[in-house]
Amino acid sequence: MPTFSFATAIIAFIVSVYGNDCREYSLTPSDQSLIDMMKHYLHTSRKANIPVAHSQQDIGVTYVRWGKKTCPESLDIVYAGQAGGNLYTNKGGGSNYLCLPSDPENGKVTTNDNDGLYGAEYDIWSSNKPSGFRSSMLQKEVPCAVCSRTGKVSVLMIPGRKSCYKGWKSEYNGFLMSQHKRYNQIDFICMDGDAEPLDNRSANENGALFYPIKAKYGSLRCPPYKDNTEVLCTVCY
């Protein structure tokens, strides 16, 4: 029953009661029925408007840890797999990296020519290898893990820093990476500073590629940034 109908009924009932001597007034069955109905309405409407309290275990965030097969200690792993994305020379299609699960549920074979999903490789040579990064990563495939942290409502990747701001804690830190500037555009991601290969296989199969990013003076103010330096990053919660 709409709210205005109950308000009308309440007013009518009060007028009816107080129009008589309340001490001598006897409730009729219809009066009692109306009172019971109003009690039920008020009880259920109050319950419906009370916000539901969620426990800390019901709250959580997920993020991708690029370059690793596992999550930091104390975190749950949703799944692990291989980094993938669009072929680096494609002009259309997706413009982001994906963390592909290692146990896919494949669809049916198709004859369309829109092949837009490839594995991803480190395209990191001795000339562009970030300081402290593992050697011999050239043309090896990139692992990834989707991690879940309960009790938190946000996670943030901060480019240009290896530590988090006050009130935040670091999940991991590393180096900002993306596609090479001559190829198609794709998102920036934070590659773990202790990144590892997916396996021991090494072949120039291309696909989506990861290159370290460096800072460039000009529209980017130097200082505080410094020209031709590695861009660090950290993922904070």
mmCIF file with all atom_site columns, N, CA and C in Angstrom, residues 179-222:
data_model
loop_
_atom_site.group_PDB
_atom_site.id
_atom_site.type_symbol
_atom_site.label_atom_id
_atom_site.label_alt_id
_atom_site.label_comp_id
_atom_site.label_asym_id
_atom_site.label_entity_id
_atom_site.label_seq_id
_atom_site.pdbx_PDB_ins_code
_atom_site.Cartn_x
_atom_site.Cartn_y
_atom_site.Cartn_z
_atom_site.occupancy
_atom_site.B_iso_or_equiv
_atom_site.pdbx_formal_charge
_atom_site.auth_seq_id
_atom_site.auth_comp_id
_atom_site.auth_asym_id
_atom_site.auth_atom_id
_atom_site.pdbx_PDB_model_num
ATOM 1   N N  . GLN A 1 179 ? 54.127 -0.183  -24.255 1.00 0.00 ? 179 GLN A N  1
ATOM 2   C CA . GLN A 1 179 ? 54.565 -0.487  -25.613 1.00 0.00 ? 179 GLN A CA 1
ATOM 3   C C  . GLN A 1 179 ? 55.634 0.521   -26.049 1.00 0.00 ? 179 GLN A C  1
ATOM 4   N N  . HIS A 1 180 ? 56.426 0.170   -27.056 1.00 0.00 ? 180 HIS A N  1
ATOM 5   C CA . HIS A 1 180 ? 57.395 1.118   -27.602 1.00 0.00 ? 180 HIS A CA 1
ATOM 6   C C  . HIS A 1 180 ? 56.660 2.251   -28.311 1.00 0.00 ? 180 HIS A C  1
ATOM 7   N N  . LYS A 1 181 ? 57.235 3.434   -28.301 1.00 0.00 ? 181 LYS A N  1
ATOM 8   C CA . LYS A 1 181 ? 56.557 4.613   -28.859 1.00 0.00 ? 181 LYS A CA 1
ATOM 9   C C  . LYS A 1 181 ? 56.300 4.506   -30.363 1.00 0.00 ? 181 LYS A C  1
ATOM 10  N N  . ARG A 1 182 ? 57.013 3.627   -31.070 1.00 0.00 ? 182 ARG A N  1
ATOM 11  C CA . ARG A 1 182 ? 56.797 3.474   -32.514 1.00 0.00 ? 182 ARG A CA 1
ATOM 12  C C  . ARG A 1 182 ? 55.622 2.547   -32.835 1.00 0.00 ? 182 ARG A C  1
ATOM 13  N N  . TYR A 1 183 ? 55.121 1.841   -31.825 1.00 0.00 ? 183 TYR A N  1
ATOM 14  C CA . TYR A 1 183 ? 54.073 0.853   -32.067 1.00 0.00 ? 183 TYR A CA 1
ATOM 15  C C  . TYR A 1 183 ? 52.722 1.363   -31.568 1.00 0.00 ? 183 TYR A C  1
ATOM 16  N N  . ASN A 1 184 ? 51.732 0.484   -31.566 1.00 0.00 ? 184 ASN A N  1
ATOM 17  C CA . ASN A 1 184 ? 50.395 0.934   -31.163 1.00 0.00 ? 184 ASN A CA 1
ATOM 18  C C  . ASN A 1 184 ? 50.366 1.329   -29.687 1.00 0.00 ? 184 ASN A C  1
ATOM 19  N N  . GLN A 1 185 ? 49.399 2.159   -29.343 1.00 0.00 ? 185 GLN A N  1
ATOM 20  C CA . GLN A 1 185 ? 49.303 2.663   -27.978 1.00 0.00 ? 185 GLN A CA 1
ATOM 21  C C  . GLN A 1 185 ? 48.662 1.636   -27.057 1.00 0.00 ? 185 GLN A C  1
ATOM 22  N N  . ILE A 1 186 ? 49.154 1.591   -25.831 1.00 0.00 ? 186 ILE A N  1
ATOM 23  C CA . ILE A 1 186 ? 48.635 0.645   -24.848 1.00 0.00 ? 186 ILE A CA 1
ATOM 24  C C  . ILE A 1 186 ? 48.876 1.220   -23.452 1.00 0.00 ? 186 ILE A C  1
ATOM 25  N N  . ASP A 1 187 ? 48.172 0.691   -22.474 1.00 0.00 ? 187 ASP A N  1
ATOM 26  C CA . ASP A 1 187 ? 48.249 1.225   -21.116 1.00 0.00 ? 187 ASP A CA 1
ATOM 27  C C  . ASP A 1 187 ? 49.653 1.149   -20.527 1.00 0.00 ? 187 ASP A C  1
ATOM 28  N N  . PHE A 1 188 ? 49.907 2.033   -19.554 1.00 0.00 ? 188 PHE A N  1
ATOM 29  C CA . PHE A 1 188 ? 51.078 1.889   -18.694 1.00 0.00 ? 188 PHE A CA 1
ATOM 30  C C  . PHE A 1 188 ? 50.743 0.883   -17.594 1.00 0.00 ? 188 PHE A C  1
ATOM 31  N N  . ILE A 1 189 ? 51.719 0.065   -17.236 1.00 0.00 ? 189 ILE A N  1
ATOM 32  C CA . ILE A 1 189 ? 51.542 -0.845  -16.099 1.00 0.00 ? 189 ILE A CA 1
ATOM 33  C C  . ILE A 1 189 ? 52.790 -0.772  -15.221 1.00 0.00 ? 189 ILE A C  1
ATOM 34  N N  . CYS A 1 190 ? 52.669 -1.284  -14.002 1.00 0.00 ? 190 CYS A N  1
ATOM 35  C CA . CYS A 1 190 ? 53.816 -1.338  -13.087 1.00 0.00 ? 190 CYS A CA 1
ATOM 36  C C  . CYS A 1 190 ? 54.356 -2.766  -13.094 1.00 0.00 ? 190 CYS A C  1
ATOM 37  N N  . MET A 1 191 ? 55.504 -2.956  -13.747 1.00 0.00 ? 191 MET A N  1
ATOM 38  C CA . MET A 1 191 ? 56.138 -4.273  -13.801 1.00 0.00 ? 191 MET A CA 1
ATOM 39  C C  . MET A 1 191 ? 56.936 -4.496  -12.519 1.00 0.00 ? 191 MET A C  1
ATOM 40  N N  . ASP A 1 192 ? 56.729 -5.638  -11.889 1.00 0.00 ? 192 ASP A N  1
ATOM 41  C CA . ASP A 1 192 ? 57.430 -5.947  -10.641 1.00 0.00 ? 192 ASP A CA 1
ATOM 42  C C  . ASP A 1 192 ? 58.941 -5.843  -10.846 1.00 0.00 ? 192 ASP A C  1
ATOM 43  N N  . GLY A 1 193 ? 59.619 -5.219  -9.898  1.00 0.00 ? 193 GLY A N  1
ATOM 44  C CA . GLY A 1 193 ? 61.066 -5.062  -10.005 1.00 0.00 ? 193 GLY A CA 1
ATOM 45  C C  . GLY A 1 193 ? 61.811 -6.377  -9.943  1.00 0.00 ? 193 GLY A C  1
ATOM 46  N N  . ASP A 1 194 ? 61.147 -7.419  -9.429  1.00 0.00 ? 194 ASP A N  1
ATOM 47  C CA . ASP A 1 194 ? 61.739 -8.754  -9.370  1.00 0.00 ? 194 ASP A CA 1
ATOM 48  C C  . ASP A 1 194 ? 61.027 -9.675  -10.358 1.00 0.00 ? 194 ASP A C  1
ATOM 49  N N  . ALA A 1 195 ? 60.695 -9.133  -11.525 1.00 0.00 ? 195 ALA A N  1
ATOM 50  C CA . ALA A 1 195 ? 59.949 -9.890  -12.532 1.00 0.00 ? 195 ALA A CA 1
ATOM 51  C C  . ALA A 1 195 ? 60.711 -11.138 -12.960 1.00 0.00 ? 195 ALA A C  1
ATOM 52  N N  . GLU A 1 196 ? 59.949 -12.147 -13.378 1.00 0.00 ? 196 GLU A N  1
ATOM 53  C CA . GLU A 1 196 ? 60.511 -13.429 -13.788 1.00 0.00 ? 196 GLU A CA 1
ATOM 54  C C  . GLU A 1 196 ? 59.903 -13.831 -15.130 1.00 0.00 ? 196 GLU A C  1
ATOM 55  N N  . PRO A 1 197 ? 60.497 -14.787 -15.834 1.00 0.00 ? 197 PRO A N  1
ATOM 56  C CA . PRO A 1 197 ? 59.897 -15.267 -17.081 1.00 0.00 ? 197 PRO A CA 1
ATOM 57  C C  . PRO A 1 197 ? 58.779 -16.264 -16.798 1.00 0.00 ? 197 PRO A C  1
ATOM 58  N N  . LEU A 1 198 ? 57.880 -16.420 -17.762 1.00 0.00 ? 198 LEU A N  1
ATOM 59  C CA . LEU A 1 198 ? 56.803 -17.401 -17.623 1.00 0.00 ? 198 LEU A CA 1
ATOM 60  C C  . LEU A 1 198 ? 57.374 -18.813 -17.573 1.00 0.00 ? 198 LEU A C  1
ATOM 61  N N  . ASP A 1 199 ? 58.356 -19.085 -18.444 1.00 0.00 ? 199 ASP A N  1
ATOM 62  C CA . ASP A 1 199 ? 59.031 -20.389 -18.488 1.00 0.00 ? 199 ASP A CA 1
ATOM 63  C C  . ASP A 1 199 ? 60.400 -20.186 -19.125 1.00 0.00 ? 199 ASP A C  1
ATOM 64  N N  . ASN A 1 200 ? 61.060 -21.268 -19.481 1.00 0.00 ? 200 ASN A N  1
ATOM 65  C CA . ASN A 1 200 ? 62.409 -21.170 -20.052 1.00 0.00 ? 200 ASN A CA 1
ATOM 66  C C  . ASN A 1 200 ? 62.419 -20.974 -21.563 1.00 0.00 ? 200 ASN A C  1
ATOM 67  N N  . ARG A 1 201 ? 61.262 -20.980 -22.161 1.00 0.00 ? 201 ARG A N  1
ATOM 68  C CA . ARG A 1 201 ? 61.177 -20.818 -23.609 1.00 0.00 ? 201 ARG A CA 1
ATOM 69  C C  . ARG A 1 201 ? 61.545 -19.391 -24.011 1.00 0.00 ? 201 ARG A C  1
ATOM 70  N N  . SER A 1 202 ? 62.314 -19.253 -25.069 1.00 0.00 ? 202 SER A N  1
ATOM 71  C CA . SER A 1 202 ? 62.721 -17.937 -25.549 1.00 0.00 ? 202 SER A CA 1
ATOM 72  C C  . SER A 1 202 ? 62.726 -17.947 -27.068 1.00 0.00 ? 202 SER A C  1
ATOM 73  N N  . ALA A 1 203 ? 61.793 -17.210 -27.665 1.00 0.00 ? 203 ALA A N  1
ATOM 74  C CA . ALA A 1 203 ? 61.710 -17.123 -29.126 1.00 0.00 ? 203 ALA A CA 1
ATOM 75  C C  . ALA A 1 203 ? 61.100 -15.776 -29.483 1.00 0.00 ? 203 ALA A C  1
ATOM 76  N N  . ASN A 1 204 ? 61.520 -15.224 -30.591 1.00 0.00 ? 204 ASN A N  1
ATOM 77  C CA . ASN A 1 204 ? 61.040 -13.912 -31.008 1.00 0.00 ? 204 ASN A CA 1
ATOM 78  C C  . ASN A 1 204 ? 59.672 -14.047 -31.680 1.00 0.00 ? 204 ASN A C  1
ATOM 79  N N  . GLU A 1 205 ? 58.638 -14.291 -30.866 1.00 0.00 ? 205 GLU A N  1
ATOM 80  C CA . GLU A 1 205 ? 57.284 -14.495 -31.388 1.00 0.00 ? 205 GLU A CA 1
ATOM 81  C C  . GLU A 1 205 ? 56.445 -13.226 -31.310 1.00 0.00 ? 205 GLU A C  1
ATOM 82  N N  . ASN A 1 206 ? 57.005 -12.194 -30.701 1.00 0.00 ? 206 ASN A N  1
ATOM 83  C CA . ASN A 1 206 ? 56.349 -10.890 -30.586 1.00 0.00 ? 206 ASN A CA 1
ATOM 84  C C  . ASN A 1 206 ? 54.975 -11.005 -29.920 1.00 0.00 ? 206 ASN A C  1
ATOM 85  N N  . GLY A 1 207 ? 53.947 -10.372 -30.486 1.00 0.00 ? 207 GLY A N  1
ATOM 86  C CA . GLY A 1 207 ? 52.665 -10.275 -29.795 1.00 0.00 ? 207 GLY A CA 1
ATOM 87  C C  . GLY A 1 207 ? 52.571 -8.917  -29.131 1.00 0.00 ? 207 GLY A C  1
ATOM 88  N N  . ALA A 1 208 ? 52.106 -8.879  -27.888 1.00 0.00 ? 208 ALA A N  1
ATOM 89  C CA . ALA A 1 208 ? 52.160 -7.650  -27.098 1.00 0.00 ? 208 ALA A CA 1
ATOM 90  C C  . ALA A 1 208 ? 53.550 -7.572  -26.474 1.00 0.00 ? 208 ALA A C  1
ATOM 91  N N  . LEU A 1 209 ? 54.094 -6.373  -26.377 1.00 0.00 ? 209 LEU A N  1
ATOM 92  C CA . LEU A 1 209 ? 55.475 -6.216  -25.914 1.00 0.00 ? 209 LEU A CA 1
ATOM 93  C C  . LEU A 1 209 ? 55.543 -5.267  -24.716 1.00 0.00 ? 209 LEU A C  1
ATOM 94  N N  . PHE A 1 210 ? 56.533 -5.508  -23.867 1.00 0.00 ? 210 PHE A N  1
ATOM 95  C CA . PHE A 1 210 ? 56.783 -4.639  -22.716 1.00 0.00 ? 210 PHE A CA 1
ATOM 96  C C  . PHE A 1 210 ? 58.146 -3.975  -22.864 1.00 0.00 ? 210 PHE A C  1
ATOM 97  N N  . TYR A 1 211 ? 58.149 -2.643  -22.813 1.00 0.00 ? 211 TYR A N  1
ATOM 98  C CA . TYR A 1 211 ? 59.377 -1.858  -22.838 1.00 0.00 ? 211 TYR A CA 1
ATOM 99  C C  . TYR A 1 211 ? 59.426 -0.963  -21.602 1.00 0.00 ? 211 TYR A C  1
ATOM 100 N N  . PRO A 1 212 ? 60.599 -0.786  -21.016 1.00 0.00 ? 212 PRO A N  1
ATOM 101 C CA . PRO A 1 212 ? 60.724 0.182   -19.922 1.00 0.00 ? 212 PRO A CA 1
ATOM 102 C C  . PRO A 1 212 ? 60.495 1.607   -20.440 1.00 0.00 ? 212 PRO A C  1
ATOM 103 N N  . ILE A 1 213 ? 59.956 2.451   -19.590 1.00 0.00 ? 213 ILE A N  1
ATOM 104 C CA . ILE A 1 213 ? 59.676 3.847   -19.930 1.00 0.00 ? 213 ILE A CA 1
ATOM 105 C C  . ILE A 1 213 ? 60.719 4.748   -19.274 1.00 0.00 ? 213 ILE A C  1
ATOM 106 N N  . LYS A 1 214 ? 61.122 5.800   -19.982 1.00 0.00 ? 214 LYS A N  1
ATOM 107 C CA . LYS A 1 214 ? 62.012 6.786   -19.369 1.00 0.00 ? 214 LYS A CA 1
ATOM 108 C C  . LYS A 1 214 ? 61.363 8.161   -19.407 1.00 0.00 ? 214 LYS A C  1
ATOM 109 N N  . ALA A 1 215 ? 61.751 9.008   -18.470 1.00 0.00 ? 215 ALA A N  1
ATOM 110 C CA . ALA A 1 215 ? 61.201 10.359  -18.373 1.00 0.00 ? 215 ALA A CA 1
ATOM 111 C C  . ALA A 1 215 ? 61.864 11.264  -19.409 1.00 0.00 ? 215 ALA A C  1
ATOM 112 N N  . LYS A 1 216 ? 61.094 12.211  -19.946 1.00 0.00 ? 216 LYS A N  1
ATOM 113 C CA . LYS A 1 216 ? 61.621 13.125  -20.959 1.00 0.00 ? 216 LYS A CA 1
ATOM 114 C C  . LYS A 1 216 ? 61.325 14.566  -20.570 1.00 0.00 ? 216 LYS A C  1
ATOM 115 N N  . TYR A 1 217 ? 62.371 15.356  -20.472 1.00 0.00 ? 217 TYR A N  1
ATOM 116 C CA . TYR A 1 217 ? 62.274 16.770  -20.096 1.00 0.00 ? 217 TYR A CA 1
ATOM 117 C C  . TYR A 1 217 ? 61.494 17.566  -21.142 1.00 0.00 ? 217 TYR A C  1
ATOM 118 N N  . GLY A 1 218 ? 60.754 18.569  -20.699 1.00 0.00 ? 218 GLY A N  1
ATOM 119 C CA . GLY A 1 218 ? 59.993 19.451  -21.583 1.00 0.00 ? 218 GLY A CA 1
ATOM 120 C C  . GLY A 1 218 ? 58.681 19.787  -20.912 1.00 0.00 ? 218 GLY A C  1
ATOM 121 N N  . SER A 1 219 ? 57.577 19.235  -21.458 1.00 0.00 ? 219 SER A N  1
ATOM 122 C CA . SER A 1 219 ? 56.285 19.433  -20.800 1.00 0.00 ? 219 SER A CA 1
ATOM 123 C C  . SER A 1 219 ? 56.268 18.746  -19.439 1.00 0.00 ? 219 SER A C  1
ATOM 124 N N  . LEU A 1 220 ? 57.115 17.720  -19.272 1.00 0.00 ? 220 LEU A N  1
ATOM 125 C CA . LEU A 1 220 ? 57.313 17.102  -17.957 1.00 0.00 ? 220 LEU A CA 1
ATOM 126 C C  . LEU A 1 220 ? 58.368 17.923  -17.225 1.00 0.00 ? 220 LEU A C  1
ATOM 127 N N  . ARG A 1 221 ? 57.991 18.545  -16.142 1.00 0.00 ? 221 ARG A N  1
ATOM 128 C CA . ARG A 1 221 ? 58.873 19.485  -15.446 1.00 0.00 ? 221 ARG A CA 1
ATOM 129 C C  . ARG A 1 221 ? 60.058 18.787  -14.784 1.00 0.00 ? 221 ARG A C  1
ATOM 130 N N  . CYS A 1 222 ? 61.256 19.299  -15.085 1.00 0.00 ? 222 CYS A N  1
ATOM 131 C CA . CYS A 1 222 ? 62.503 18.789  -14.522 1.00 0.00 ? 222 CYS A CA 1
ATOM 132 C C  . CYS A 1 222 ? 63.289 19.964  -13.942 1.00 0.00 ? 222 CYS A C  1
#
